[in-house]
Short mmCIF file of N, CA and C in Angstrom, two decimals:
data_model
loop_
_atom_site.label_atom_id
_atom_site.label_comp_id
_atom_site.label_asym_id
_atom_site.label_seq_id
_atom_site.Cartn_x
_atom_site.Cartn_y
_atom_site.Cartn_z
N MET M 93 83.71 95.95 169.90
CA MET M 93 82.52 95.13 169.87
C MET M 93 81.46 95.79 170.74
N ALA M 94 80.23 95.54 170.42
CA ALA M 94 79.13 96.09 171.18
C ALA M 94 79.19 95.58 172.62
N THR M 95 78.63 96.37 173.54
CA THR M 95 78.71 95.98 174.93
C THR M 95 77.40 95.41 175.46
N SER M 96 76.33 95.46 174.68
CA SER M 96 75.07 94.91 175.15
C SER M 96 75.15 93.40 175.19
N GLY M 97 74.23 92.77 175.93
CA GLY M 97 74.19 91.32 175.97
C GLY M 97 73.99 90.74 174.59
N GLN M 98 73.07 91.32 173.80
CA GLN M 98 72.85 90.85 172.44
C GLN M 98 74.11 90.99 171.61
N GLY M 99 74.84 92.07 171.77
CA GLY M 99 76.08 92.28 171.02
C GLY M 99 77.13 91.23 171.35
N ARG M 100 77.25 90.89 172.61
CA ARG M 100 78.22 89.85 173.01
C ARG M 100 77.83 88.50 172.43
N ILE M 101 76.55 88.18 172.47
CA ILE M 101 76.09 86.90 171.93
C ILE M 101 76.33 86.85 170.43
N MET M 102 75.93 87.88 169.71
CA MET M 102 76.11 87.89 168.25
C MET M 102 77.58 87.95 167.89
N GLY M 103 78.40 88.61 168.70
CA GLY M 103 79.83 88.68 168.43
C GLY M 103 80.47 87.30 168.39
N GLU M 104 79.90 86.38 169.13
CA GLU M 104 80.41 85.00 169.13
C GLU M 104 79.85 84.20 167.96
N ARG M 105 78.81 84.72 167.28
CA ARG M 105 78.12 83.97 166.23
C ARG M 105 78.37 84.51 164.83
N VAL M 106 79.17 85.53 164.69
CA VAL M 106 79.48 86.07 163.37
C VAL M 106 81.00 86.12 163.18
N PRO M 107 81.47 85.90 161.96
CA PRO M 107 82.92 85.87 161.73
C PRO M 107 83.51 87.23 161.36
N PHE M 108 82.86 88.32 161.77
CA PHE M 108 83.39 89.65 161.51
C PHE M 108 83.18 90.52 162.75
N ALA M 109 83.94 91.59 162.83
CA ALA M 109 83.85 92.48 163.98
C ALA M 109 82.53 93.27 163.92
N LEU M 110 81.75 93.19 164.98
CA LEU M 110 80.47 93.89 165.00
C LEU M 110 80.64 95.41 164.95
N ASP M 111 81.78 95.92 165.43
CA ASP M 111 81.97 97.36 165.37
C ASP M 111 82.19 97.85 163.94
N ALA M 112 82.44 96.93 163.01
CA ALA M 112 82.60 97.29 161.60
C ALA M 112 81.27 97.19 160.85
N ALA M 113 80.22 96.73 161.53
CA ALA M 113 78.93 96.48 160.88
C ALA M 113 77.85 97.38 161.46
N GLU M 114 76.82 97.57 160.65
CA GLU M 114 75.65 98.33 161.07
C GLU M 114 74.49 97.35 161.21
N SER M 115 73.92 97.25 162.40
CA SER M 115 72.78 96.37 162.60
C SER M 115 71.57 96.94 161.85
N LEU M 116 70.87 96.09 161.12
CA LEU M 116 69.68 96.51 160.37
C LEU M 116 68.44 95.90 161.01
N SER M 117 67.32 96.60 160.88
CA SER M 117 66.07 96.02 161.36
C SER M 117 65.73 94.79 160.53
N TRP M 118 64.92 93.91 161.09
CA TRP M 118 64.54 92.70 160.36
C TRP M 118 63.77 93.08 159.09
N ASP M 119 62.87 94.07 159.19
CA ASP M 119 62.08 94.48 158.02
C ASP M 119 62.98 94.97 156.88
N LEU M 120 63.90 95.85 157.19
CA LEU M 120 64.80 96.38 156.17
C LEU M 120 65.71 95.29 155.61
N GLY M 121 66.31 94.51 156.49
CA GLY M 121 67.20 93.44 156.04
C GLY M 121 66.50 92.44 155.15
N SER M 122 65.33 91.98 155.55
CA SER M 122 64.63 90.98 154.74
C SER M 122 64.18 91.55 153.40
N GLU M 123 63.80 92.81 153.38
CA GLU M 123 63.41 93.44 152.11
C GLU M 123 64.61 93.56 151.17
N LEU M 124 65.76 93.94 151.70
CA LEU M 124 66.96 94.07 150.87
C LEU M 124 67.41 92.72 150.31
N VAL M 125 67.44 91.68 151.14
CA VAL M 125 67.95 90.40 150.64
C VAL M 125 66.99 89.74 149.66
N ASP M 126 65.72 90.10 149.72
CA ASP M 126 64.77 89.58 148.73
C ASP M 126 65.04 90.12 147.34
N ARG M 127 65.70 91.29 147.26
CA ARG M 127 65.91 91.95 145.97
C ARG M 127 67.35 91.91 145.48
N LYS M 128 68.27 91.44 146.27
CA LYS M 128 69.69 91.50 145.92
C LYS M 128 70.26 90.10 145.68
N PRO M 129 71.30 90.01 144.83
CA PRO M 129 71.90 88.70 144.56
C PRO M 129 72.84 88.25 145.70
N GLU M 130 72.84 86.95 145.96
CA GLU M 130 73.77 86.38 146.94
C GLU M 130 75.19 86.48 146.40
N CYS M 131 76.14 86.74 147.30
CA CYS M 131 77.54 86.77 146.88
C CYS M 131 78.44 85.90 147.75
N ALA M 132 77.92 85.34 148.83
CA ALA M 132 78.71 84.43 149.66
C ALA M 132 77.78 83.66 150.59
N HIS M 133 78.22 82.46 150.95
CA HIS M 133 77.46 81.65 151.91
C HIS M 133 78.44 80.88 152.77
N LEU M 134 78.19 80.90 154.08
CA LEU M 134 79.01 80.18 155.04
C LEU M 134 78.10 79.36 155.94
N GLU M 135 78.61 78.21 156.37
CA GLU M 135 77.90 77.35 157.32
C GLU M 135 78.69 77.32 158.61
N ARG M 136 77.99 77.29 159.73
CA ARG M 136 78.64 77.26 161.04
C ARG M 136 78.52 75.88 161.64
N ALA M 137 79.63 75.36 162.15
CA ALA M 137 79.61 74.07 162.84
C ALA M 137 78.63 74.16 164.00
N GLY M 138 77.80 73.17 164.16
CA GLY M 138 76.81 73.20 165.22
C GLY M 138 75.52 73.85 164.81
N GLY M 139 75.43 74.28 163.56
CA GLY M 139 74.20 74.87 163.05
C GLY M 139 74.31 76.36 162.82
N GLY M 140 73.49 76.83 161.95
CA GLY M 140 73.47 78.24 161.61
C GLY M 140 74.20 78.51 160.31
N SER M 141 73.93 79.66 159.75
CA SER M 141 74.55 80.03 158.47
C SER M 141 74.65 81.53 158.36
N LEU M 142 75.42 81.95 157.39
CA LEU M 142 75.58 83.36 157.07
C LEU M 142 75.55 83.48 155.55
N THR M 143 74.71 84.35 155.04
CA THR M 143 74.64 84.61 153.61
C THR M 143 74.82 86.10 153.39
N ALA M 144 75.69 86.45 152.45
CA ALA M 144 75.93 87.85 152.11
C ALA M 144 75.28 88.15 150.77
N PHE M 145 74.75 89.35 150.66
CA PHE M 145 74.07 89.82 149.46
C PHE M 145 74.71 91.13 149.03
N GLU M 146 74.94 91.30 147.74
CA GLU M 146 75.55 92.52 147.23
C GLU M 146 74.51 93.63 147.22
N ALA M 147 74.66 94.59 148.14
CA ALA M 147 73.71 95.70 148.23
C ALA M 147 74.08 96.83 147.28
N THR M 148 75.37 97.20 147.26
CA THR M 148 75.89 98.20 146.34
C THR M 148 77.26 97.70 145.88
N ASP M 149 77.95 98.49 145.09
CA ASP M 149 79.30 98.11 144.65
C ASP M 149 80.27 97.97 145.82
N HIS M 150 79.97 98.64 146.93
CA HIS M 150 80.91 98.68 148.06
C HIS M 150 80.32 98.17 149.37
N THR M 151 79.10 97.65 149.34
CA THR M 151 78.41 97.27 150.56
C THR M 151 77.73 95.91 150.41
N VAL M 152 77.77 95.11 151.46
CA VAL M 152 77.01 93.86 151.50
C VAL M 152 76.02 93.91 152.67
N VAL M 153 74.93 93.19 152.50
CA VAL M 153 73.99 92.95 153.59
C VAL M 153 74.20 91.49 153.98
N VAL M 154 74.41 91.26 155.25
CA VAL M 154 74.69 89.93 155.76
C VAL M 154 73.49 89.45 156.57
N ARG M 155 72.99 88.26 156.21
CA ARG M 155 71.91 87.63 156.98
C ARG M 155 72.53 86.48 157.78
N VAL M 156 72.39 86.56 159.09
CA VAL M 156 72.86 85.50 159.97
C VAL M 156 71.64 84.73 160.44
N ARG M 157 71.65 83.42 160.20
CA ARG M 157 70.56 82.55 160.66
C ARG M 157 71.09 81.61 161.74
N THR M 158 70.35 81.55 162.83
CA THR M 158 70.74 80.62 163.90
C THR M 158 70.27 79.22 163.53
N ALA M 159 70.68 78.24 164.30
CA ALA M 159 70.29 76.86 164.05
C ALA M 159 68.77 76.67 164.15
N VAL M 160 68.09 77.52 164.90
CA VAL M 160 66.63 77.41 165.05
C VAL M 160 65.88 78.33 164.10
N GLY M 161 66.60 79.03 163.22
CA GLY M 161 65.96 79.84 162.19
C GLY M 161 65.78 81.31 162.47
N ARG M 162 66.26 81.80 163.59
CA ARG M 162 66.19 83.25 163.84
C ARG M 162 67.15 83.96 162.90
N GLU M 163 66.77 85.17 162.48
CA GLU M 163 67.59 85.93 161.54
C GLU M 163 67.96 87.28 162.11
N LYS M 164 69.18 87.71 161.80
CA LYS M 164 69.69 89.04 162.15
C LYS M 164 70.40 89.56 160.91
N PHE M 165 70.27 90.85 160.63
CA PHE M 165 70.84 91.45 159.43
C PHE M 165 71.84 92.55 159.79
N TYR M 166 72.90 92.63 158.98
CA TYR M 166 73.93 93.65 159.16
C TYR M 166 74.29 94.23 157.80
N GLY M 167 74.61 95.52 157.80
CA GLY M 167 75.22 96.16 156.64
C GLY M 167 76.71 96.27 156.92
N LEU M 168 77.51 95.98 155.89
CA LEU M 168 78.95 95.89 156.11
C LEU M 168 79.67 96.30 154.83
N ALA M 169 80.76 97.03 154.95
CA ALA M 169 81.57 97.37 153.78
C ALA M 169 82.09 96.08 153.15
N ALA M 170 82.06 96.00 151.84
CA ALA M 170 82.50 94.79 151.14
C ALA M 170 83.96 94.47 151.47
N THR M 171 84.79 95.49 151.62
CA THR M 171 86.20 95.24 151.96
C THR M 171 86.33 94.60 153.34
N GLU M 172 85.53 95.05 154.30
CA GLU M 172 85.54 94.45 155.65
C GLU M 172 85.09 93.00 155.59
N PHE M 173 84.07 92.74 154.78
CA PHE M 173 83.57 91.38 154.66
C PHE M 173 84.61 90.46 154.02
N ARG M 174 85.23 90.92 152.93
CA ARG M 174 86.29 90.13 152.28
C ARG M 174 87.43 89.84 153.25
N SER M 175 87.80 90.82 154.03
CA SER M 175 88.87 90.65 155.02
C SER M 175 88.48 89.58 156.06
N ALA M 176 87.21 89.60 156.48
CA ALA M 176 86.74 88.60 157.45
C ALA M 176 86.79 87.20 156.85
N LEU M 177 86.53 87.07 155.55
CA LEU M 177 86.58 85.76 154.90
C LEU M 177 88.00 85.19 154.89
N ASP M 178 88.99 86.07 154.87
CA ASP M 178 90.39 85.62 154.87
C ASP M 178 90.84 85.09 156.22
N THR M 179 90.12 85.41 157.28
CA THR M 179 90.52 85.00 158.63
C THR M 179 89.35 84.35 159.36
N LEU M 180 88.65 83.43 158.71
CA LEU M 180 87.48 82.78 159.32
C LEU M 180 87.86 81.95 160.54
N PRO M 181 87.09 82.10 161.61
CA PRO M 181 87.29 81.21 162.76
C PRO M 181 87.00 79.77 162.35
N GLY M 182 87.55 78.82 163.08
CA GLY M 182 87.41 77.41 162.75
C GLY M 182 85.98 76.90 162.70
N ALA M 183 85.05 77.57 163.37
CA ALA M 183 83.66 77.11 163.39
C ALA M 183 82.95 77.37 162.07
N TRP M 184 83.54 78.18 161.19
CA TRP M 184 82.88 78.56 159.95
C TRP M 184 83.51 77.87 158.74
N GLU M 185 82.65 77.42 157.82
CA GLU M 185 83.11 76.82 156.57
C GLU M 185 82.50 77.60 155.40
N LEU M 186 83.36 78.06 154.52
CA LEU M 186 82.93 78.83 153.36
C LEU M 186 82.40 77.89 152.28
N ALA M 187 81.13 78.03 151.92
CA ALA M 187 80.55 77.23 150.84
C ALA M 187 80.91 77.84 149.50
N TYR M 188 80.77 79.16 149.36
CA TYR M 188 81.19 79.87 148.16
C TYR M 188 81.26 81.36 148.45
N ALA M 189 82.05 82.07 147.66
CA ALA M 189 82.15 83.52 147.79
C ALA M 189 82.47 84.13 146.44
N ASP M 190 81.77 85.18 146.11
CA ASP M 190 82.00 85.95 144.90
C ASP M 190 81.88 87.42 145.24
N VAL M 191 82.75 87.87 146.15
CA VAL M 191 82.72 89.27 146.59
C VAL M 191 84.01 89.95 146.21
#
């Protein structure tokens, strides 16, 4: 996991290992998700959500939204994302997944 303060905070707010993901700039992430189809959506107890978008056949872009609407984007191998869905922490509820 990342060692920065932001990495520790986000590590507690995402259901996948941050060392398996590539952090994307807000500009790049928002541009990609505007053009790609959604493939999964999760809701977090206490607020916040995660939506995955199919970027390529083997890659997803994940948008994490906090309860107050802040967004962070990650690029992640589809296999890593599917694996994370199989072991979701209790705070996360899967609304749907097609990955």
